[in-house]
């Protein structure tokens, strides 16, 4: 049962050439495509995707996951735009060679009743799951700050209702739980049987982003426990050490690492990758 490490390389560079160079220097084999030349993966033209695939193939790299913004809108916003984004990713899937799509579960800016928020969220996610199944895609829900699936008991509500290995899986993001004021170990105890991927993103008690394993996210202990449980899946490096334009476009919470403020996004990405490799080696992760 092996683990696969990928990364959101737009945190290192905007262009695909820069992202490929950063991935190779970081000794990665997989990239998670979120933005290329400041264009969201959900808006990327087919011709541009073909060119990107050619460059990735030439570099010996593959796409691990589409880092889509699907579900990162308000519960009152129209839903068709998310369905349209998913259909476009289905067109990109055979071109870029992945079926995995990261998604979210809707904000509630008007503070609607929790029950209504939950019902509408599950309805939308159910439609997305059903469409993904028809399109041959697999959704991965991330526990983003302030969406419905933010706190771990609400993430479990989603998992209990919708998780399906063939079409709807769950991401465990250490940093987001920490920034939501939750104990990540307790979240892991609740969700270990319903976790299909990890985001290697960590932060300290002051919500400043730090390399994975160096913050309050209890990354090393949780990953070691995952090994003991025989867990296998994808790990996506999403360091946020530099709050660059690419990172801020995601609506990032917390802050970049002040001690690394003199370094470029490319340099902090490399630092994060080195820390991730060292951590995974220390715990003898089955890579």
Short mmCIF file of N, CA and C in Angstrom, two decimals, residues 110-275:
data_model
loop_
_atom_site.label_atom_id
_atom_site.label_comp_id
_atom_site.label_asym_id
_atom_site.label_seq_id
_atom_site.Cartn_x
_atom_site.Cartn_y
_atom_site.Cartn_z
N UNK A 110 -24.66 34.74 4.64
CA UNK A 110 -25.86 35.36 5.21
C UNK A 110 -26.26 34.71 6.52
N UNK A 111 -25.48 33.75 6.98
CA UNK A 111 -25.72 33.06 8.25
C UNK A 111 -27.11 32.44 8.29
N UNK A 112 -27.44 31.70 7.26
CA UNK A 112 -28.71 30.98 7.24
C UNK A 112 -28.70 29.91 8.32
N UNK A 113 -29.87 29.44 8.67
CA UNK A 113 -30.02 28.38 9.66
C UNK A 113 -29.12 27.20 9.31
N UNK A 114 -28.45 26.62 10.33
CA UNK A 114 -27.50 25.54 10.10
C UNK A 114 -28.16 24.36 9.38
N UNK A 115 -29.38 24.06 9.76
CA UNK A 115 -30.06 22.94 9.11
C UNK A 115 -30.30 23.19 7.63
N UNK A 116 -30.67 24.42 7.28
CA UNK A 116 -30.89 24.76 5.87
C UNK A 116 -29.58 24.75 5.11
N UNK A 117 -28.53 25.26 5.75
CA UNK A 117 -27.19 25.25 5.14
C UNK A 117 -26.75 23.81 4.86
N UNK A 118 -26.93 22.95 5.84
CA UNK A 118 -26.55 21.55 5.67
C UNK A 118 -27.34 20.89 4.55
N UNK A 119 -28.65 21.11 4.55
CA UNK A 119 -29.49 20.45 3.56
C UNK A 119 -29.13 20.88 2.14
N UNK A 120 -28.92 22.18 1.94
CA UNK A 120 -28.58 22.67 0.61
C UNK A 120 -27.18 22.21 0.20
N UNK A 121 -26.26 22.21 1.16
CA UNK A 121 -24.91 21.75 0.86
C UNK A 121 -24.91 20.28 0.42
N UNK A 122 -25.58 19.44 1.19
CA UNK A 122 -25.61 18.01 0.84
C UNK A 122 -26.33 17.77 -0.48
N UNK A 123 -27.34 18.59 -0.75
CA UNK A 123 -28.03 18.47 -2.04
C UNK A 123 -27.08 18.78 -3.20
N UNK A 124 -26.34 19.89 -3.05
CA UNK A 124 -25.41 20.27 -4.11
C UNK A 124 -24.29 19.25 -4.27
N UNK A 125 -23.73 18.82 -3.16
CA UNK A 125 -22.64 17.85 -3.22
C UNK A 125 -23.11 16.52 -3.81
N UNK A 126 -24.35 16.16 -3.51
CA UNK A 126 -24.91 14.93 -4.06
C UNK A 126 -25.03 15.03 -5.58
N UNK A 127 -25.49 16.20 -6.06
CA UNK A 127 -25.58 16.40 -7.51
C UNK A 127 -24.21 16.36 -8.16
N UNK A 128 -23.24 16.99 -7.50
CA UNK A 128 -21.87 16.96 -8.03
C UNK A 128 -21.32 15.54 -8.07
N UNK A 129 -21.59 14.78 -7.01
CA UNK A 129 -21.13 13.39 -6.97
C UNK A 129 -21.76 12.58 -8.08
N UNK A 130 -23.08 12.74 -8.28
CA UNK A 130 -23.76 11.98 -9.32
C UNK A 130 -23.24 12.35 -10.70
N UNK A 131 -22.99 13.64 -10.91
CA UNK A 131 -22.45 14.06 -12.21
C UNK A 131 -21.02 13.55 -12.38
N UNK A 132 -20.22 13.62 -11.32
CA UNK A 132 -18.85 13.12 -11.40
C UNK A 132 -18.84 11.63 -11.76
N UNK A 133 -19.75 10.90 -11.18
CA UNK A 133 -19.83 9.46 -11.46
C UNK A 133 -20.12 9.22 -12.94
N UNK A 134 -21.03 10.01 -13.50
CA UNK A 134 -21.36 9.87 -14.93
C UNK A 134 -20.19 10.27 -15.82
N UNK A 135 -19.42 11.26 -15.36
CA UNK A 135 -18.32 11.79 -16.16
C UNK A 135 -17.01 11.03 -15.96
N UNK A 136 -17.01 10.08 -15.02
CA UNK A 136 -15.79 9.31 -14.76
C UNK A 136 -14.78 10.06 -13.92
N UNK A 137 -15.23 10.97 -13.06
CA UNK A 137 -14.35 11.75 -12.20
C UNK A 137 -14.53 11.32 -10.75
N UNK A 138 -13.54 11.63 -9.92
CA UNK A 138 -13.60 11.34 -8.49
C UNK A 138 -13.40 12.65 -7.73
N UNK A 139 -14.38 13.04 -6.93
CA UNK A 139 -14.31 14.28 -6.15
C UNK A 139 -13.57 14.04 -4.84
N UNK A 140 -12.78 15.04 -4.43
CA UNK A 140 -12.08 15.01 -3.14
C UNK A 140 -12.45 16.26 -2.36
N UNK A 141 -13.21 16.10 -1.29
CA UNK A 141 -13.65 17.24 -0.49
C UNK A 141 -12.58 17.67 0.50
N UNK A 142 -12.25 18.98 0.49
CA UNK A 142 -11.28 19.53 1.43
C UNK A 142 -11.98 20.31 2.53
N UNK A 143 -11.52 20.14 3.77
CA UNK A 143 -12.07 20.86 4.92
C UNK A 143 -11.51 22.29 4.96
N UNK A 144 -12.10 23.14 4.17
CA UNK A 144 -11.68 24.55 4.09
C UNK A 144 -12.32 25.36 5.22
N UNK A 145 -11.65 26.41 5.65
CA UNK A 145 -12.18 27.29 6.69
C UNK A 145 -13.50 27.94 6.25
N UNK A 146 -14.48 27.89 7.14
CA UNK A 146 -15.74 28.63 7.05
C UNK A 146 -16.75 28.09 6.04
N UNK A 147 -16.40 27.04 5.31
CA UNK A 147 -17.42 26.37 4.51
C UNK A 147 -18.19 25.42 5.42
N UNK A 148 -19.20 24.74 4.88
CA UNK A 148 -19.95 23.81 5.74
C UNK A 148 -19.03 22.73 6.29
N UNK A 149 -18.23 22.14 5.41
CA UNK A 149 -17.31 21.10 5.85
C UNK A 149 -16.02 21.69 6.37
N UNK A 150 -16.12 22.42 7.45
CA UNK A 150 -14.97 23.09 8.10
C UNK A 150 -14.58 22.29 9.34
N UNK A 151 -15.46 22.22 10.31
CA UNK A 151 -15.20 21.48 11.55
C UNK A 151 -15.37 19.98 11.31
N UNK A 152 -14.62 19.19 12.08
CA UNK A 152 -14.54 17.77 11.74
C UNK A 152 -15.88 17.03 11.90
N UNK A 153 -16.74 17.47 12.82
CA UNK A 153 -18.01 16.75 12.93
C UNK A 153 -18.91 17.03 11.72
N UNK A 154 -18.76 18.22 11.11
CA UNK A 154 -19.51 18.51 9.89
C UNK A 154 -18.90 17.79 8.69
N UNK A 155 -17.57 17.64 8.70
CA UNK A 155 -16.92 16.83 7.66
C UNK A 155 -17.42 15.39 7.74
N UNK A 156 -17.58 14.89 8.96
CA UNK A 156 -18.10 13.53 9.11
C UNK A 156 -19.54 13.42 8.60
N UNK A 157 -20.32 14.47 8.80
CA UNK A 157 -21.69 14.47 8.25
C UNK A 157 -21.65 14.29 6.74
N UNK A 158 -20.74 15.01 6.08
CA UNK A 158 -20.60 14.87 4.63
C UNK A 158 -20.14 13.47 4.27
N UNK A 159 -19.13 12.99 4.98
CA UNK A 159 -18.59 11.66 4.67
C UNK A 159 -19.64 10.57 4.87
N UNK A 160 -20.38 10.66 5.95
CA UNK A 160 -21.41 9.65 6.23
C UNK A 160 -22.47 9.62 5.14
N UNK A 161 -22.78 10.81 4.60
CA UNK A 161 -23.85 10.90 3.61
C UNK A 161 -23.39 10.58 2.19
N UNK A 162 -22.14 10.90 1.86
CA UNK A 162 -21.77 10.92 0.45
C UNK A 162 -20.52 10.14 0.08
N UNK A 163 -19.67 9.81 1.04
CA UNK A 163 -18.38 9.21 0.68
C UNK A 163 -18.58 7.91 -0.08
N UNK A 164 -17.86 7.81 -1.19
CA UNK A 164 -17.93 6.66 -2.07
C UNK A 164 -16.57 6.54 -2.75
N UNK A 165 -15.86 5.43 -2.60
CA UNK A 165 -14.51 5.34 -3.15
C UNK A 165 -14.43 5.58 -4.65
N UNK A 166 -15.53 5.39 -5.35
CA UNK A 166 -15.52 5.54 -6.80
C UNK A 166 -15.85 6.95 -7.28
N UNK A 167 -16.38 7.80 -6.39
CA UNK A 167 -16.81 9.11 -6.89
C UNK A 167 -16.69 10.25 -5.88
N UNK A 168 -16.55 9.97 -4.58
CA UNK A 168 -16.53 11.06 -3.60
C UNK A 168 -15.64 10.66 -2.43
N UNK A 169 -14.50 11.33 -2.31
CA UNK A 169 -13.53 11.01 -1.28
C UNK A 169 -13.25 12.24 -0.42
N UNK A 170 -12.48 12.05 0.66
CA UNK A 170 -12.29 13.10 1.66
C UNK A 170 -10.81 13.42 1.87
N UNK A 171 -10.50 14.72 1.90
CA UNK A 171 -9.15 15.21 2.19
C UNK A 171 -9.09 15.68 3.64
N UNK A 172 -8.00 15.37 4.30
CA UNK A 172 -7.72 15.84 5.66
C UNK A 172 -6.63 16.90 5.56
N UNK A 173 -7.00 18.17 5.83
CA UNK A 173 -6.06 19.29 5.78
C UNK A 173 -5.73 19.70 7.22
N UNK A 174 -4.49 19.44 7.64
CA UNK A 174 -4.06 19.70 9.02
C UNK A 174 -4.21 21.18 9.39
N UNK A 175 -3.70 22.04 8.55
CA UNK A 175 -3.70 23.47 8.83
C UNK A 175 -5.10 24.03 8.99
N UNK A 176 -6.02 23.62 8.12
CA UNK A 176 -7.37 24.17 8.19
C UNK A 176 -8.07 23.79 9.49
N UNK A 177 -7.86 22.55 9.95
CA UNK A 177 -8.44 22.18 11.24
C UNK A 177 -7.80 23.00 12.36
N UNK A 178 -6.50 23.17 12.31
CA UNK A 178 -5.82 23.95 13.34
C UNK A 178 -6.33 25.38 13.36
N UNK A 179 -6.49 25.98 12.20
CA UNK A 179 -6.95 27.36 12.13
C UNK A 179 -8.42 27.51 12.52
N UNK A 180 -9.14 26.41 12.48
CA UNK A 180 -10.54 26.43 12.93
C UNK A 180 -10.64 26.20 14.44
N UNK A 181 -9.49 26.10 15.11
CA UNK A 181 -9.49 25.93 16.56
C UNK A 181 -9.71 24.51 17.02
N UNK A 182 -9.49 23.54 16.13
CA UNK A 182 -9.73 22.15 16.49
C UNK A 182 -8.42 21.43 16.79
N UNK A 183 -8.53 20.40 17.59
CA UNK A 183 -7.39 19.53 17.87
C UNK A 183 -7.30 18.53 16.72
N UNK A 184 -6.23 18.60 15.94
CA UNK A 184 -6.15 17.77 14.75
C UNK A 184 -6.11 16.27 15.08
N UNK A 185 -5.52 15.92 16.21
CA UNK A 185 -5.50 14.51 16.59
C UNK A 185 -6.91 14.00 16.85
N UNK A 186 -7.72 14.81 17.54
CA UNK A 186 -9.10 14.41 17.78
C UNK A 186 -9.87 14.31 16.47
N UNK A 187 -9.59 15.21 15.53
CA UNK A 187 -10.23 15.12 14.21
C UNK A 187 -9.83 13.84 13.51
N UNK A 188 -8.56 13.49 13.61
CA UNK A 188 -8.08 12.26 12.98
C UNK A 188 -8.74 11.04 13.60
N UNK A 189 -8.90 11.02 14.91
CA UNK A 189 -9.55 9.89 15.57
C UNK A 189 -10.99 9.73 15.09
N UNK A 190 -11.63 10.84 14.77
CA UNK A 190 -13.00 10.80 14.28
C UNK A 190 -13.06 10.37 12.81
N UNK A 191 -12.06 10.75 12.04
CA UNK A 191 -12.16 10.65 10.59
C UNK A 191 -11.18 9.68 9.92
N UNK A 192 -10.38 8.94 10.71
CA UNK A 192 -9.33 8.14 10.06
C UNK A 192 -9.88 7.09 9.11
N UNK A 193 -11.07 6.58 9.39
CA UNK A 193 -11.65 5.57 8.49
C UNK A 193 -12.32 6.20 7.28
N UNK A 194 -12.40 7.54 7.26
CA UNK A 194 -13.06 8.22 6.15
C UNK A 194 -12.13 9.25 5.51
N UNK A 195 -10.83 9.06 5.65
CA UNK A 195 -9.84 9.96 5.06
C UNK A 195 -9.17 9.26 3.88
N UNK A 196 -9.22 9.92 2.73
CA UNK A 196 -8.69 9.32 1.50
C UNK A 196 -7.45 10.04 0.98
N UNK A 197 -7.17 11.24 1.51
CA UNK A 197 -6.00 12.00 1.08
C UNK A 197 -5.66 13.00 2.18
N UNK A 198 -4.41 13.46 2.18
CA UNK A 198 -3.97 14.50 3.11
C UNK A 198 -3.47 15.71 2.33
N UNK A 199 -3.64 16.89 2.91
CA UNK A 199 -2.94 18.07 2.43
C UNK A 199 -1.84 18.38 3.42
N UNK A 200 -0.60 18.37 2.94
CA UNK A 200 0.54 18.68 3.79
C UNK A 200 0.67 20.20 3.90
N UNK A 201 -0.08 20.73 4.81
CA UNK A 201 -0.11 22.18 5.09
C UNK A 201 -0.22 22.31 6.60
N UNK A 202 0.64 23.10 7.21
CA UNK A 202 0.72 23.17 8.67
C UNK A 202 0.80 24.63 9.10
N UNK A 203 0.43 24.88 10.34
CA UNK A 203 0.52 26.24 10.90
C UNK A 203 0.76 26.13 12.39
N UNK A 204 1.27 27.22 12.97
CA UNK A 204 1.56 27.21 14.40
C UNK A 204 0.36 27.73 15.20
N UNK A 205 0.57 27.92 16.50
CA UNK A 205 -0.53 28.34 17.37
C UNK A 205 -1.03 29.74 17.01
N UNK A 206 -0.19 30.53 16.34
CA UNK A 206 -0.58 31.88 15.93
C UNK A 206 -1.09 31.91 14.50
N UNK A 207 -1.33 30.75 13.92
CA UNK A 207 -1.87 30.59 12.56
C UNK A 207 -0.91 31.08 11.49
N UNK A 208 0.38 31.07 11.78
CA UNK A 208 1.39 31.36 10.78
C UNK A 208 1.80 30.05 10.12
N UNK A 209 1.81 30.04 8.79
CA UNK A 209 2.13 28.81 8.09
C UNK A 209 3.60 28.43 8.27
N UNK A 210 3.81 27.14 8.48
CA UNK A 210 5.15 26.59 8.69
C UNK A 210 5.27 25.31 7.87
N UNK A 211 6.50 24.84 7.63
CA UNK A 211 6.64 23.56 6.91
C UNK A 211 5.91 22.43 7.64
N UNK A 212 5.39 21.49 6.87
CA UNK A 212 4.62 20.39 7.45
C UNK A 212 5.43 19.64 8.50
N UNK A 213 4.81 19.47 9.66
CA UNK A 213 5.46 18.78 10.76
C UNK A 213 6.12 19.70 11.76
N UNK A 214 6.12 21.02 11.48
CA UNK A 214 6.78 21.98 12.36
C UNK A 214 5.80 22.91 13.07
N UNK A 215 4.51 22.58 13.00
CA UNK A 215 3.49 23.43 13.59
C UNK A 215 2.62 22.70 14.59
N UNK A 216 1.40 23.20 14.74
CA UNK A 216 0.46 22.66 15.72
C UNK A 216 -0.48 21.60 15.12
N UNK A 217 -0.24 21.22 13.86
CA UNK A 217 -1.14 20.29 13.19
C UNK A 217 -0.94 18.83 13.54
N UNK A 218 0.08 18.52 14.35
CA UNK A 218 0.37 17.14 14.75
C UNK A 218 0.53 16.22 13.53
N UNK A 219 1.19 16.77 12.50
CA UNK A 219 1.30 16.07 11.23
C UNK A 219 2.05 14.75 11.37
N UNK A 220 3.21 14.78 12.01
CA UNK A 220 4.02 13.57 12.10
C UNK A 220 3.29 12.45 12.84
N UNK A 221 2.67 12.78 13.97
CA UNK A 221 1.97 11.76 14.74
C UNK A 221 0.80 11.16 14.00
N UNK A 222 0.07 12.00 13.30
CA UNK A 222 -1.10 11.51 12.56
C UNK A 222 -0.67 10.65 11.38
N UNK A 223 0.35 11.09 10.64
CA UNK A 223 0.81 10.28 9.52
C UNK A 223 1.41 8.96 9.99
N UNK A 224 2.11 8.98 11.12
CA UNK A 224 2.64 7.73 11.67
C UNK A 224 1.51 6.78 12.04
N UNK A 225 0.45 7.33 12.60
CA UNK A 225 -0.71 6.50 12.94
C UNK A 225 -1.39 5.98 11.69
N UNK A 226 -1.41 6.80 10.63
CA UNK A 226 -1.98 6.35 9.36
C UNK A 226 -1.21 5.15 8.82
N UNK A 227 0.12 5.18 8.95
CA UNK A 227 0.93 4.04 8.52
C UNK A 227 0.55 2.80 9.32
N UNK A 228 0.42 2.97 10.63
CA UNK A 228 0.09 1.83 11.49
C UNK A 228 -1.27 1.24 11.14
N UNK A 229 -2.15 2.07 10.63
CA UNK A 229 -3.50 1.61 10.27
C UNK A 229 -3.56 1.04 8.86
N UNK A 230 -2.43 1.09 8.14
CA UNK A 230 -2.42 0.58 6.78
C UNK A 230 -3.04 1.51 5.77
N UNK A 231 -3.10 2.79 6.11
CA UNK A 231 -3.69 3.78 5.20
C UNK A 231 -2.85 3.92 3.94
N UNK A 232 -3.49 4.19 2.81
CA UNK A 232 -2.77 4.48 1.57
C UNK A 232 -3.56 5.53 0.80
N UNK A 233 -2.84 6.41 0.09
CA UNK A 233 -3.54 7.43 -0.68
C UNK A 233 -2.60 8.53 -1.11
N UNK A 234 -3.19 9.67 -1.45
CA UNK A 234 -2.44 10.81 -1.97
C UNK A 234 -2.15 11.83 -0.88
N UNK A 235 -0.98 12.45 -0.98
CA UNK A 235 -0.62 13.56 -0.11
C UNK A 235 -0.29 14.75 -1.01
N UNK A 236 -1.01 15.84 -0.81
CA UNK A 236 -0.79 17.02 -1.63
C UNK A 236 -0.07 18.10 -0.83
N UNK A 237 1.12 18.49 -1.29
CA UNK A 237 1.88 19.55 -0.62
C UNK A 237 1.28 20.90 -1.01
N UNK A 238 0.81 21.64 -0.01
CA UNK A 238 0.19 22.96 -0.23
C UNK A 238 0.73 23.91 0.85
N UNK A 239 1.99 24.32 0.75
CA UNK A 239 2.69 24.90 1.91
C UNK A 239 2.19 26.25 2.39
N UNK A 240 1.81 27.16 1.48
CA UNK A 240 1.37 28.51 1.89
C UNK A 240 2.42 29.28 2.69
N UNK A 241 3.69 28.91 2.58
CA UNK A 241 4.72 29.61 3.36
C UNK A 241 4.89 31.05 2.91
N UNK A 242 4.68 31.29 1.63
CA UNK A 242 4.66 32.64 1.08
C UNK A 242 3.24 32.93 0.62
N UNK A 243 2.64 34.00 1.14
CA UNK A 243 1.29 34.35 0.70
C UNK A 243 1.39 35.19 -0.56
N UNK A 244 1.78 34.51 -1.63
CA UNK A 244 1.92 35.12 -2.94
C UNK A 244 0.54 35.39 -3.53
N UNK A 245 0.54 35.98 -4.72
CA UNK A 245 -0.74 36.24 -5.39
C UNK A 245 -1.48 34.94 -5.66
N UNK A 246 -0.73 33.89 -6.01
CA UNK A 246 -1.36 32.59 -6.28
C UNK A 246 -2.02 32.03 -5.03
N UNK A 247 -1.35 32.16 -3.90
CA UNK A 247 -1.91 31.67 -2.64
C UNK A 247 -3.10 32.52 -2.21
N UNK A 248 -2.96 33.83 -2.30
CA UNK A 248 -4.03 34.71 -1.85
C UNK A 248 -5.28 34.57 -2.71
N UNK A 249 -5.11 34.17 -3.96
CA UNK A 249 -6.27 33.98 -4.83
C UNK A 249 -7.14 32.83 -4.36
N UNK A 250 -6.60 31.98 -3.49
CA UNK A 250 -7.37 30.85 -2.96
C UNK A 250 -8.20 31.25 -1.74
N UNK A 251 -8.06 32.52 -1.28
CA UNK A 251 -8.74 32.94 -0.06
C UNK A 251 -8.06 32.40 1.18
N UNK A 252 -6.73 32.30 1.14
CA UNK A 252 -5.97 31.69 2.23
C UNK A 252 -6.19 32.40 3.55
N UNK A 253 -6.22 31.63 4.62
CA UNK A 253 -6.33 32.15 5.98
C UNK A 253 -4.96 32.13 6.65
N UNK A 254 -4.88 32.69 7.84
CA UNK A 254 -3.62 32.73 8.54
C UNK A 254 -2.66 33.69 7.85
N UNK A 255 -1.37 33.45 8.01
CA UNK A 255 -0.36 34.33 7.42
C UNK A 255 0.80 33.51 6.89
N UNK A 256 1.56 34.13 5.98
CA UNK A 256 2.77 33.50 5.52
C UNK A 256 3.79 33.47 6.64
N UNK A 257 4.91 32.82 6.39
CA UNK A 257 5.94 32.69 7.43
C UNK A 257 6.84 33.92 7.41
N UNK A 258 6.76 34.71 8.48
CA UNK A 258 7.52 35.96 8.54
C UNK A 258 9.02 35.72 8.50
N UNK A 259 9.49 34.61 9.08
CA UNK A 259 10.93 34.32 9.09
C UNK A 259 11.46 34.02 7.69
N UNK A 260 10.56 33.73 6.77
CA UNK A 260 10.97 33.39 5.41
C UNK A 260 10.60 34.49 4.41
N UNK A 261 10.28 35.66 4.92
CA UNK A 261 9.77 36.73 4.06
C UNK A 261 10.79 37.23 3.04
N UNK A 262 12.08 36.98 3.27
CA UNK A 262 13.10 37.41 2.31
C UNK A 262 13.29 36.40 1.18
N UNK A 263 12.65 35.25 1.29
CA UNK A 263 12.77 34.23 0.26
C UNK A 263 11.68 34.38 -0.79
N UNK A 264 11.97 33.94 -1.99
CA UNK A 264 11.01 33.98 -3.08
C UNK A 264 10.01 32.83 -2.94
N UNK A 265 8.86 32.89 -3.63
CA UNK A 265 7.93 31.76 -3.60
C UNK A 265 8.59 30.46 -4.04
N UNK A 266 9.46 30.52 -5.01
CA UNK A 266 10.17 29.32 -5.46
C UNK A 266 11.04 28.74 -4.34
N UNK A 267 11.69 29.61 -3.60
CA UNK A 267 12.57 29.15 -2.51
C UNK A 267 11.77 28.57 -1.36
N UNK A 268 10.67 29.21 -0.98
CA UNK A 268 9.88 28.66 0.13
C UNK A 268 9.19 27.36 -0.28
N UNK A 269 8.84 27.24 -1.56
CA UNK A 269 8.27 25.98 -2.04
C UNK A 269 9.29 24.86 -1.89
N UNK A 270 10.53 25.14 -2.28
CA UNK A 270 11.59 24.13 -2.17
C UNK A 270 11.82 23.76 -0.70
N UNK A 271 11.82 24.76 0.15
CA UNK A 271 12.00 24.50 1.58
C UNK A 271 10.88 23.59 2.09
N UNK A 272 9.65 23.87 1.67
CA UNK A 272 8.51 23.04 2.09
C UNK A 272 8.63 21.62 1.57
N UNK A 273 9.08 21.49 0.32
CA UNK A 273 9.23 20.16 -0.26
C UNK A 273 10.33 19.36 0.46
N UNK A 274 11.43 20.03 0.76
CA UNK A 274 12.51 19.35 1.48
C UNK A 274 12.01 18.87 2.85
N UNK A 275 11.23 19.72 3.54
CA UNK A 275 10.71 19.34 4.85
C UNK A 275 9.74 18.16 4.74
#
